[in-house]
Short mmCIF file of C-alpha atoms in Angstrom, two decimals:
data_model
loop_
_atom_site.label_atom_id
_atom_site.label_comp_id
_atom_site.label_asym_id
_atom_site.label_seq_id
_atom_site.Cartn_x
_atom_site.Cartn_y
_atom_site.Cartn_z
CA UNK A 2 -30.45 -60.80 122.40
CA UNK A 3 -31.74 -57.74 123.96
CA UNK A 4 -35.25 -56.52 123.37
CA UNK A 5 -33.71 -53.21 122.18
CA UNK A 6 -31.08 -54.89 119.71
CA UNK A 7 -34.07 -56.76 118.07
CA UNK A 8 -35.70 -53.33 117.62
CA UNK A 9 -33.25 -52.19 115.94
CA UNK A 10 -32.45 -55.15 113.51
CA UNK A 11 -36.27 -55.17 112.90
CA UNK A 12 -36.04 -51.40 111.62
CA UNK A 13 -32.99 -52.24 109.70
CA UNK A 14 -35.18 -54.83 107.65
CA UNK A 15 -37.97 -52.58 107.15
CA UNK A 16 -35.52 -49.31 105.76
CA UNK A 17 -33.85 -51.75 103.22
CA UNK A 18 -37.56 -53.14 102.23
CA UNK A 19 -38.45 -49.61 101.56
CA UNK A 20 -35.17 -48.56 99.67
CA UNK A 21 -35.34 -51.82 97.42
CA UNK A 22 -39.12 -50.96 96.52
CA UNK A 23 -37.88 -47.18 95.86
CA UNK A 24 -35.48 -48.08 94.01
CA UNK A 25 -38.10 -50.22 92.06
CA UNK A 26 -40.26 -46.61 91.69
CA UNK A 27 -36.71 -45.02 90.79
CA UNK A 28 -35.86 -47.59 88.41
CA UNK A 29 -39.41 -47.52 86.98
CA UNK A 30 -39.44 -44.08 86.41
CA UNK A 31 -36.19 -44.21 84.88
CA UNK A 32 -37.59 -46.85 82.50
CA UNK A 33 -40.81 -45.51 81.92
CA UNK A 34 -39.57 -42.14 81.75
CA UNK A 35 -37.06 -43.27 78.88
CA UNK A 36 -40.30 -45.09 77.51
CA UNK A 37 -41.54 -41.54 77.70
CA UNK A 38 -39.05 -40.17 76.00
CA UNK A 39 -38.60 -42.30 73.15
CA UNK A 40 -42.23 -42.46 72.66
CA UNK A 41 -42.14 -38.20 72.43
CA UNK A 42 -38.82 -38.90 70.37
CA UNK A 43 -40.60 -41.65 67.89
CA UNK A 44 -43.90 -39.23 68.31
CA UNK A 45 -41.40 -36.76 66.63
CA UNK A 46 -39.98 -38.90 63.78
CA UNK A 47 -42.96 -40.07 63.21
CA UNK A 48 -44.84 -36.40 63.23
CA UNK A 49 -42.35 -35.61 61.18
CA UNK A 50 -43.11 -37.96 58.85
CA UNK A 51 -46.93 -36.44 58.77
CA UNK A 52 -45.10 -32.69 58.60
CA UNK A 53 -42.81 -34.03 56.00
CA UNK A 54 -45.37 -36.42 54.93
CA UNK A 55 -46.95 -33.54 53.94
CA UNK A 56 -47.15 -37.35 52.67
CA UNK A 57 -50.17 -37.72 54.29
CA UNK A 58 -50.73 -34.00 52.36
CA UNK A 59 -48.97 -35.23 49.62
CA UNK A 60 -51.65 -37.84 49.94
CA UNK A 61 -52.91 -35.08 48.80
CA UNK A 62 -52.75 -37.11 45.84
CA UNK A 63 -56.45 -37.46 46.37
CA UNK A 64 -56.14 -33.17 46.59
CA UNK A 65 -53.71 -33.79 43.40
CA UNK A 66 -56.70 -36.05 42.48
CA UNK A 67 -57.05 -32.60 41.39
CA UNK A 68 -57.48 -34.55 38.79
CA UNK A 69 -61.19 -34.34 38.98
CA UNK A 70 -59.82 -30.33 38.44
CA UNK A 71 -57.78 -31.38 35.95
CA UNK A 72 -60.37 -33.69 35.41
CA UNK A 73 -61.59 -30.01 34.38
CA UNK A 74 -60.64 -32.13 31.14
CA UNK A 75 -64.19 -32.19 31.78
CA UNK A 76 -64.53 -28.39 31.41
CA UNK A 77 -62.30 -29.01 28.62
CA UNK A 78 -64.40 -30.96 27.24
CA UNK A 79 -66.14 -27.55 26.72
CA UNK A 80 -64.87 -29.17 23.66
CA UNK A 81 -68.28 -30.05 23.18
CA UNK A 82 -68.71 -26.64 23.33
CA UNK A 83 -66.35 -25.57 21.09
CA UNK A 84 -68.09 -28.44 18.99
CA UNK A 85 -69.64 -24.81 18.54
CA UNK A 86 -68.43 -26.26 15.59
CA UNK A 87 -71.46 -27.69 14.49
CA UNK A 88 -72.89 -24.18 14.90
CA UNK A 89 -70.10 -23.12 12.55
CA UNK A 90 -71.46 -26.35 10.26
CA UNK A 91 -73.78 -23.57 9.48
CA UNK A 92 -71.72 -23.77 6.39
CA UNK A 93 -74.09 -26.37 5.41
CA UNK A 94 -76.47 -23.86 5.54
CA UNK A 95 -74.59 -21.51 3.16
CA UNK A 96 -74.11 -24.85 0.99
CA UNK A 97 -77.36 -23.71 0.26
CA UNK A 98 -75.04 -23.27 -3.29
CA UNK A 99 -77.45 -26.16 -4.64
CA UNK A 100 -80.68 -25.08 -3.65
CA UNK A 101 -80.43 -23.16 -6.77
CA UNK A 102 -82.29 -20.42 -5.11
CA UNK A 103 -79.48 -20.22 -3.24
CA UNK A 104 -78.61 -17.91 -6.52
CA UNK A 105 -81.28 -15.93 -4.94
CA UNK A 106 -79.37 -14.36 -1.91
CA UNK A 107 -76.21 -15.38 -3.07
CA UNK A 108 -75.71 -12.28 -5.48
CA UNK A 109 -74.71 -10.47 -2.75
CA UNK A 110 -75.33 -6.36 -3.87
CA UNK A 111 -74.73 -7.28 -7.35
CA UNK A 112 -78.55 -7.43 -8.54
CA UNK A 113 -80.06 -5.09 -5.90
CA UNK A 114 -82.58 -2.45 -7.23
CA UNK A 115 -80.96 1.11 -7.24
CA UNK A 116 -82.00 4.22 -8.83
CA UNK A 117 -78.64 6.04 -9.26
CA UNK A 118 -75.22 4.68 -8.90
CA UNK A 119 -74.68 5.86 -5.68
CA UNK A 120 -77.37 3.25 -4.55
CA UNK A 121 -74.65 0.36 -5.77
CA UNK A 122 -71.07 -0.67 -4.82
CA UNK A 123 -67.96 0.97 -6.85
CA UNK A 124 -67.04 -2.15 -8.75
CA UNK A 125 -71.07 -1.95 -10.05
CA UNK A 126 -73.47 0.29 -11.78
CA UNK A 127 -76.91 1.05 -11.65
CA UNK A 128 -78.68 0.31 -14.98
CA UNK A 129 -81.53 -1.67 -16.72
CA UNK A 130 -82.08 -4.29 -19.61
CA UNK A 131 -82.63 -1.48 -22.06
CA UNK A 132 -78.74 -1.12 -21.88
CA UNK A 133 -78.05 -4.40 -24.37
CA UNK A 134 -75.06 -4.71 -21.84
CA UNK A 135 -76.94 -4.98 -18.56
CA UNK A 136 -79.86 -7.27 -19.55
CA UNK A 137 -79.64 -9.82 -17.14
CA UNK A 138 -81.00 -10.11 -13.20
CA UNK A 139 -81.19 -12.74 -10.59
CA UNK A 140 -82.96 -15.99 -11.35
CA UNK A 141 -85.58 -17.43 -9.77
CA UNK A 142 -84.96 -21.06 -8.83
CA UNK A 143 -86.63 -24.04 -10.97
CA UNK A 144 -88.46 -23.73 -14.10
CA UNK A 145 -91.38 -21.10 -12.87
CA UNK A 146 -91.37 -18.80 -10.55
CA UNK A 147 -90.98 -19.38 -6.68
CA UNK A 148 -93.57 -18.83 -3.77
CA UNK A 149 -93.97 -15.47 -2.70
CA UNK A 150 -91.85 -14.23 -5.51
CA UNK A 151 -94.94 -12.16 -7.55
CA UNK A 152 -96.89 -9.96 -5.79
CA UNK A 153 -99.82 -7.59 -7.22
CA UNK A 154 -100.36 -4.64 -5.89
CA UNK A 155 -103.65 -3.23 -4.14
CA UNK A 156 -105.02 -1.81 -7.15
CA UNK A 157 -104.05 -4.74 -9.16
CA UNK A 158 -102.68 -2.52 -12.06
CA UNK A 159 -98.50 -4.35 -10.88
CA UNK A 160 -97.12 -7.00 -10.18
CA UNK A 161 -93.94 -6.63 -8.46
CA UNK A 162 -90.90 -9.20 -8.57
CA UNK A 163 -89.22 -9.98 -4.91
CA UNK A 164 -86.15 -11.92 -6.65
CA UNK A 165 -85.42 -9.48 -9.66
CA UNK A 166 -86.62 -6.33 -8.34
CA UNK A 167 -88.30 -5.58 -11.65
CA UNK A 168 -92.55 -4.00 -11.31
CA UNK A 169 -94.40 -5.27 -14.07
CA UNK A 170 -97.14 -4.08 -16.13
CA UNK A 171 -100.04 -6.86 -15.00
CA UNK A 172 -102.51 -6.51 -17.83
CA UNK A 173 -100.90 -8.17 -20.87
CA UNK A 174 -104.10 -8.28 -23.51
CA UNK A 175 -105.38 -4.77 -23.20
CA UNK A 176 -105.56 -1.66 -25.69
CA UNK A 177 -102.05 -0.38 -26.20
CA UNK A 178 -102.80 3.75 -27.06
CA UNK A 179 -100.30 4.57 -30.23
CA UNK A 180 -100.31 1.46 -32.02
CA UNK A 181 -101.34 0.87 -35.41
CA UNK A 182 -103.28 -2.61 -35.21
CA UNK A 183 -107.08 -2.40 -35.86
CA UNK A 184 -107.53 -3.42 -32.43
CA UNK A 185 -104.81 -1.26 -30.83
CA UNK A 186 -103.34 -4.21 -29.19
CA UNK A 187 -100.92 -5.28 -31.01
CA UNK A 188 -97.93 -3.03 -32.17
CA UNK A 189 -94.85 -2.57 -34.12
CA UNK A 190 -90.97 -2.42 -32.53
CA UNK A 191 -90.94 1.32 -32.52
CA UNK A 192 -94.81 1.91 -31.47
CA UNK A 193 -94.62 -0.61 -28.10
CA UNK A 194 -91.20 1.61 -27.03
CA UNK A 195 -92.85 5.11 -27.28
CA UNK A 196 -96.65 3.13 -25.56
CA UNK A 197 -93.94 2.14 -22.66
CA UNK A 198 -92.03 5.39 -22.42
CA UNK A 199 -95.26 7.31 -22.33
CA UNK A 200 -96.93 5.10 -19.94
CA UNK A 201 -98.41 6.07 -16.51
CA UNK A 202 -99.65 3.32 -14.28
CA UNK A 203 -99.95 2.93 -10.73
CA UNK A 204 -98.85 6.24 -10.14
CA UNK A 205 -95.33 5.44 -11.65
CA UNK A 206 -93.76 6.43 -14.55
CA UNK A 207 -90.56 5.29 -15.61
CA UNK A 208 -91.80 2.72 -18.17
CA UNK A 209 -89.58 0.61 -20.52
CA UNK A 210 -89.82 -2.31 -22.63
CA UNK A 211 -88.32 -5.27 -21.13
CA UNK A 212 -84.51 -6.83 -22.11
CA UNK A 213 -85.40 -9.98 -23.70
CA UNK A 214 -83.66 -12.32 -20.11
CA UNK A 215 -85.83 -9.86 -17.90
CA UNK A 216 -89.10 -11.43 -20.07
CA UNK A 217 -87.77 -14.64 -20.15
CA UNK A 218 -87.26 -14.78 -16.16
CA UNK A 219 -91.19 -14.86 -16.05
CA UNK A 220 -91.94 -17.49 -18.15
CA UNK A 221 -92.97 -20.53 -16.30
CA UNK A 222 -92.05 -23.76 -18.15
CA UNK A 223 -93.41 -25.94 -16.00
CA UNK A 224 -96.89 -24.64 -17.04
CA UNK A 225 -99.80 -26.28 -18.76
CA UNK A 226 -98.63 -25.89 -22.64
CA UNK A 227 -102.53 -25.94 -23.82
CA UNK A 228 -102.37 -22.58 -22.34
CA UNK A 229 -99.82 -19.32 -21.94
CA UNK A 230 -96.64 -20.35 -19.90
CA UNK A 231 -96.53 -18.18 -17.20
CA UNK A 232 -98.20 -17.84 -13.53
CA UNK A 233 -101.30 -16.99 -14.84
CA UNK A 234 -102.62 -15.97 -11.01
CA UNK A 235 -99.79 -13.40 -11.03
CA UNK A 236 -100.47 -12.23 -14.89
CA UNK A 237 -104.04 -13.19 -15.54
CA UNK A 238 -105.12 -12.55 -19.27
CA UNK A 239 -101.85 -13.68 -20.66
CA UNK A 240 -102.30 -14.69 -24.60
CA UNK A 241 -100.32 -17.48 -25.51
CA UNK A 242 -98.67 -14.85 -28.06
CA UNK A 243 -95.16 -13.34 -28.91
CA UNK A 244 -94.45 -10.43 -26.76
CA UNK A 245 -91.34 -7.44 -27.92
CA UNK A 246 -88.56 -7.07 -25.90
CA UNK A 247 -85.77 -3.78 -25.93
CA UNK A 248 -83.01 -6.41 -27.16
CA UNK A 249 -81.85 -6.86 -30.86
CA UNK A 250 -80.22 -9.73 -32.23
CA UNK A 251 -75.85 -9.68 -33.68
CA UNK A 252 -75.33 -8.31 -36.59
CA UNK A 253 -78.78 -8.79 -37.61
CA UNK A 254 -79.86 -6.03 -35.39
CA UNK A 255 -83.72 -8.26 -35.64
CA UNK A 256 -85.73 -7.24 -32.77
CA UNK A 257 -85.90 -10.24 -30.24
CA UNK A 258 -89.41 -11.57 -28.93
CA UNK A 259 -90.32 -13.92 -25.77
CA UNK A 260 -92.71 -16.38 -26.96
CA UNK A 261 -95.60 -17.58 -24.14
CA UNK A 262 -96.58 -20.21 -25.79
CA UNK A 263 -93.76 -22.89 -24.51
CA UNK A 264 -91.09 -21.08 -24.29
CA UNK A 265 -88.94 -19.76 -27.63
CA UNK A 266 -87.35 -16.61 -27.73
CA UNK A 267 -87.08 -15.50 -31.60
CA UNK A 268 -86.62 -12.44 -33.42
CA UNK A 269 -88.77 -10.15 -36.12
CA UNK A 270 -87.28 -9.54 -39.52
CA UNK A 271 -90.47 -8.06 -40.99
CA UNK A 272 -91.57 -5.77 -38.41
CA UNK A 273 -94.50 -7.14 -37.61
CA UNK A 274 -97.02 -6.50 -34.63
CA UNK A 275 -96.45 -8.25 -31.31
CA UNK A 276 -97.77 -7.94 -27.47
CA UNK A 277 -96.20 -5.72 -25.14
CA UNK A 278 -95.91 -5.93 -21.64
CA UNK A 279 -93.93 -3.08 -20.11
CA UNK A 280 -91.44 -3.19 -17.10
CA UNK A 281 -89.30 -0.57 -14.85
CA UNK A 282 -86.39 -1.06 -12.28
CA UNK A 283 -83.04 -1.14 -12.86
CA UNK A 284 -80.42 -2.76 -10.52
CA UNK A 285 -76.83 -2.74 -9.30
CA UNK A 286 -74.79 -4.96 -12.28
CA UNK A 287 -71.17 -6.00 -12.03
CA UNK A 288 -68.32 -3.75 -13.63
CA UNK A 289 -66.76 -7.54 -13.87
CA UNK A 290 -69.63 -10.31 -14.25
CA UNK A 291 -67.39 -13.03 -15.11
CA UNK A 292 -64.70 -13.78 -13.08
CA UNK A 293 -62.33 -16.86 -14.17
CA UNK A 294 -61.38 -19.21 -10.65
CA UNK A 295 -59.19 -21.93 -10.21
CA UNK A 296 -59.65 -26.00 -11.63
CA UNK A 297 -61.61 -24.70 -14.73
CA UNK A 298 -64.78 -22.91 -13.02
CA UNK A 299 -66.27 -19.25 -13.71
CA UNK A 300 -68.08 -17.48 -11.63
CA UNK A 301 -71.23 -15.33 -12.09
CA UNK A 302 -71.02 -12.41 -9.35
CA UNK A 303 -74.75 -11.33 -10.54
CA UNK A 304 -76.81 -14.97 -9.70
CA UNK A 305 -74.39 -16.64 -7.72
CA UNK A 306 -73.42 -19.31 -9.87
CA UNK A 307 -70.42 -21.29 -10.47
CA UNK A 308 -70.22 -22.57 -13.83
CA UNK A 309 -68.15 -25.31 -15.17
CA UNK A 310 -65.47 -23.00 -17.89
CA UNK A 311 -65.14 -25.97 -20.71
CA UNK A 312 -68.28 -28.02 -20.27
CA UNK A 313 -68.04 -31.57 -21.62
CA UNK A 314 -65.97 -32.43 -24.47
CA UNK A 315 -68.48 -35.24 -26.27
CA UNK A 316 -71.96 -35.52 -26.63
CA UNK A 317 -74.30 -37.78 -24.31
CA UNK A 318 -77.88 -38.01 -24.31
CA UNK A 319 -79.60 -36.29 -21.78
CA UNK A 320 -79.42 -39.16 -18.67
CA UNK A 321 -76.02 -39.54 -19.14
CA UNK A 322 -75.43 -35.61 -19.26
CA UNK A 323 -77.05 -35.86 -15.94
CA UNK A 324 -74.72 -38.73 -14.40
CA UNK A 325 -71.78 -36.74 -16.23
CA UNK A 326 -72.73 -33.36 -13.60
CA UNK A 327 -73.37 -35.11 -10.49
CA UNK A 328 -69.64 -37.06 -11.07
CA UNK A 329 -67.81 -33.61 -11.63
CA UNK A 330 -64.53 -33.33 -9.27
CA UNK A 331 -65.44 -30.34 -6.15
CA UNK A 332 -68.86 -32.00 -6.27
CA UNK A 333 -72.55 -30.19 -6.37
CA UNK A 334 -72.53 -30.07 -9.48
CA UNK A 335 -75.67 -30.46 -11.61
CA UNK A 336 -77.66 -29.66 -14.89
CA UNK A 337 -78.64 -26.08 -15.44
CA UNK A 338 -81.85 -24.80 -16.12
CA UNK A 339 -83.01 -23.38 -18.99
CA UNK A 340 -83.05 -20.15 -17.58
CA UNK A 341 -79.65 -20.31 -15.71
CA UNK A 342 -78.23 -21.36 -18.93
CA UNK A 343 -79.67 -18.51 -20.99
CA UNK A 344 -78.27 -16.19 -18.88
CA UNK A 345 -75.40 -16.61 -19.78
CA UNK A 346 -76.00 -15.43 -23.49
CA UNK A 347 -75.12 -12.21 -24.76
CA UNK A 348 -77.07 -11.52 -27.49
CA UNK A 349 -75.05 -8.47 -28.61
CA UNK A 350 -72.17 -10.42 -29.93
CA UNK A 351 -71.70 -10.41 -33.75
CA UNK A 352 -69.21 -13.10 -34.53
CA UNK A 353 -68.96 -17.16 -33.83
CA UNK A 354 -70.65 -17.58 -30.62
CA UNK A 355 -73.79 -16.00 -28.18
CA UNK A 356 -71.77 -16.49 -25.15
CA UNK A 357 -68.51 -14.17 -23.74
CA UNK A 358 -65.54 -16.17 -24.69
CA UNK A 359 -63.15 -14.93 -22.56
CA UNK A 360 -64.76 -16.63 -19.75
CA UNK A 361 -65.88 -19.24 -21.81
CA UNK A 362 -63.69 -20.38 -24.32
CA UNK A 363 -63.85 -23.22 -26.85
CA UNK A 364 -68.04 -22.56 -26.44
CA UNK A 365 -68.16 -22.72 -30.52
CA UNK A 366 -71.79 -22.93 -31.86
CA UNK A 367 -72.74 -26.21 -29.64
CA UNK A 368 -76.25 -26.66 -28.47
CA UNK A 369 -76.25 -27.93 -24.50
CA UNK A 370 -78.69 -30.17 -22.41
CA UNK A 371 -80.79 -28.30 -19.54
CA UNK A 372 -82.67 -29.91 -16.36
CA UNK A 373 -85.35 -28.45 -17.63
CA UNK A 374 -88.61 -30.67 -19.36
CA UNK A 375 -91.57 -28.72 -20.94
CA UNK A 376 -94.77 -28.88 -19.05
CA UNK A 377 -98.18 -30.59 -19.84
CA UNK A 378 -99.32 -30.32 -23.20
CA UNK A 379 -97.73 -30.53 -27.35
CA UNK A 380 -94.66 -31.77 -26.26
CA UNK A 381 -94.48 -35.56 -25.49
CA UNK A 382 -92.93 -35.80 -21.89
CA UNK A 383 -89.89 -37.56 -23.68
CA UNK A 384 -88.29 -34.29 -24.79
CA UNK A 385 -85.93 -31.66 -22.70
CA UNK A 386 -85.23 -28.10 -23.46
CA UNK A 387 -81.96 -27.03 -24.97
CA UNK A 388 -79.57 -23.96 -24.78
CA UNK A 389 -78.54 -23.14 -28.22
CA UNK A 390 -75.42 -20.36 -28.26
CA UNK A 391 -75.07 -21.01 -32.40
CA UNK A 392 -76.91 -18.52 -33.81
CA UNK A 393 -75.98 -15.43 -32.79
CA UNK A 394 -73.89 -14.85 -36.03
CA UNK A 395 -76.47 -15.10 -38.55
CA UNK A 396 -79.27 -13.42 -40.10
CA UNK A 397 -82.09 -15.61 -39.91
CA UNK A 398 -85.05 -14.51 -37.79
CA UNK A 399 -84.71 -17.53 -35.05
CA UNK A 400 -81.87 -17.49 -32.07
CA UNK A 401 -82.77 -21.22 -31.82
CA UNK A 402 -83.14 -20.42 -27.74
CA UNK A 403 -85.68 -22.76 -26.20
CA UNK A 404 -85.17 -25.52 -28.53
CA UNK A 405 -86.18 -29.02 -27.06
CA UNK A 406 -85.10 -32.76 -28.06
CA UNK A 407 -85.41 -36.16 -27.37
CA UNK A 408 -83.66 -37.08 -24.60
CA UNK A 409 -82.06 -40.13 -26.31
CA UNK A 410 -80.48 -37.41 -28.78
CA UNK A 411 -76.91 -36.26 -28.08
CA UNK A 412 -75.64 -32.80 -26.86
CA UNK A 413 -73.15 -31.11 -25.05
CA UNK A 414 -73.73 -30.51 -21.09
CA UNK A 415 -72.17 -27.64 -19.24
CA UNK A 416 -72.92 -28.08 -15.22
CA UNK A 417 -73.33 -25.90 -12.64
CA UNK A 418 -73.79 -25.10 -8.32
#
């Protein structure tokens, strides 16, 4: 073979080397440009998946894990807030029906001092216990009179009552000008009104002789018996005497008396010569005191109170009058006071019973049990005082009110809150 022809068949081999290994890069590129493809096409299904798939948004779940927002349950659980509710168990506070002096504030108007009716509500009137039919006020709670209730004034010549509203006359032993005693301190019925009436102290005028509940609401029963039963800081001088009041007994028409030695109110047949202790104020009373509520209970718009209408329907001695109250259905129930339970006498009423009974019917002439227990002194500490509603139709000289007994005796209860 020619040098030329083996040239040639040499370039032959080398062209078909070189097309082989193109086609290799051709064929490569096909493939890997496929592999390109499907890669941007699986890139694409599979970014779709992450658009779609949102799912990775949607895994938002952990966003949805808004449910720490919802978790706001949390915020909701400004529940605890709205346990605001315990700020609303204020109504404990208002259950302040029991502290008794909750009778203080809870008289609402009713009770208020006024000088004219326009000082009062319309469904009250402004008037004083010289009108038989307004003689009764707020109470003070307990047996004697509370802290900061009595306070004397500068010159020391009053003593003025926070829970009542009622000024007193301080001095209660002094001369009386008018009266007929030897000593001039002592007078008749008739002689201690005109000494009131005509009276000038402090610079006030306005004087009257107390309703026989506006005297008794300063007694203090828890006092020292050996001497007068009332705060004798507040009314220094106090004789441990019989003092007049404005009221008269029923049909008797007997002058009535507050006795400060214990605590008896009675009344004068003979017209005799008693203390006197003069008063003025008047205050806003109910048009309706009484009102008649639901499950057997009355109650008494001018103190507060809620009185059980019937009462019990045996006698018990006094511990188990005391059980018998706290077991009442509604609950808070408890033994009156003496004082509480006098106010609810009226001692204007002429026939069967001291006590209104359309309120309280079925009363009859029944003596009841009170919380209260006489002080230090003549009484052994065994007794308790009585409310006595039975005498109001007679003519005897003695209401009975303030009686005490053993407490092993038996009486009617009627509770209260």
């Amino acid at each position: 073979m020619s040098a030329a022809a083996q040239d040639f068949r040499n370039v032959l081999r080398v062209l078909s080397s070189r097309q082989w290994a193109l086609g290799l890069v051709l064929a490569a590129g096909c493939c890997s440009r496929t592999a390109l493809y499907t890669g941007e096409k699986d890139a694409g299904i599979s970014g779709d998946a992450t658009g779609s798939g949102g799912l990775t948004g949607m895994g938002g779940e952990p966003g949805g894990g808004g449910i720490s927002i919802s978790g706001g349950v949390s915020l909701a659980g400004g529940g605890a807030g709205s346990g605001g509710a315990n700020g609303s168990g204020g109504t404990r506070g208002s259950g302040g029906i029991g502290g008794t002096g909750g009778t203080t504030g809870s008289g609402g108007v009713f009770g208020m001092p006024c000088a004219t009716n326009q000082d009062c509500p319309s469904n009250s009137t402004c008037c004083d216990g010289s009108d038989p039919s307004c003689d009764g006020t707020r109470l003070p709670a307990g047996d004697g009179t509370n802290a900061g209730e009595l306070v004397a004034s500068v010159d020391g010549l009053t003593v003025s009552d926070a829970i009542t509203g009622l000024v007193w006359q301080r001095d209660g032993s002094g001369v009386r000008a008018g009266c007929s005693s030897d000593d001039k301190l002592t007078c008749t019925w008739d002689e201690a009104e005109a000494y009131c009436a005509s009276l000038a102290l402090g610079g006030l005028s306005g004087w009257r002789l107390p309703g026989w509940m506006e005297l008794f609401t300063i007694l203090n029963l828890a006092a020292d018996w050996t001497g007068s039963t009332i705060d004798q800081t507040a009314f220094p001088n106090t004789p441990t005497e019989a003092y007049w009041t404005s009221s008269a007994l029923g049909r008797s028409a007997a002058p009535m008396l507050v006795q400060f030695q214990g605590a008896a109110v009675s009344t004068d047949c003979g017209k005799l010569r008693y203390r006197v202790r003069c008063v003025r104020g008047a205050r806003c009373y109910p048009t309706t005191r009484f009102l008649v509520l639901d499950g057997g209970l009355v109650r008494d718009t001018l103190t507060g109170l809620v009185w059980q209408q019937q009462g019990s329907t045996t006698a018990m001695t006094w511990a188990d009058a005391q059980s018998y109250c706290s077991s009442v259905a509604l609950g808070g129930f408890r033994m009156p006071t003496l004082k509480e339970l006098d106010s609810l006498a009226d001692p204007t009423l002429s026939a069967g019973q001291s006590i209104g009974s359309s309120a309280f019917p079925s009363t009859g002439t029944n003596r009841y049990w009170t919380a209260s227990v006489p002080g230090p002194g003549a009484i052994p500490s065994d007794y308790a005082f009585l409310g006595d509603f039975s005498s109001i139709d007679s003519n005897t000289c003695d209401t009975g009110t303030g009686n005490t007994a053993k407490e092993g005796s038996k009486f009617m209860v009627r509770c209260v809150r």
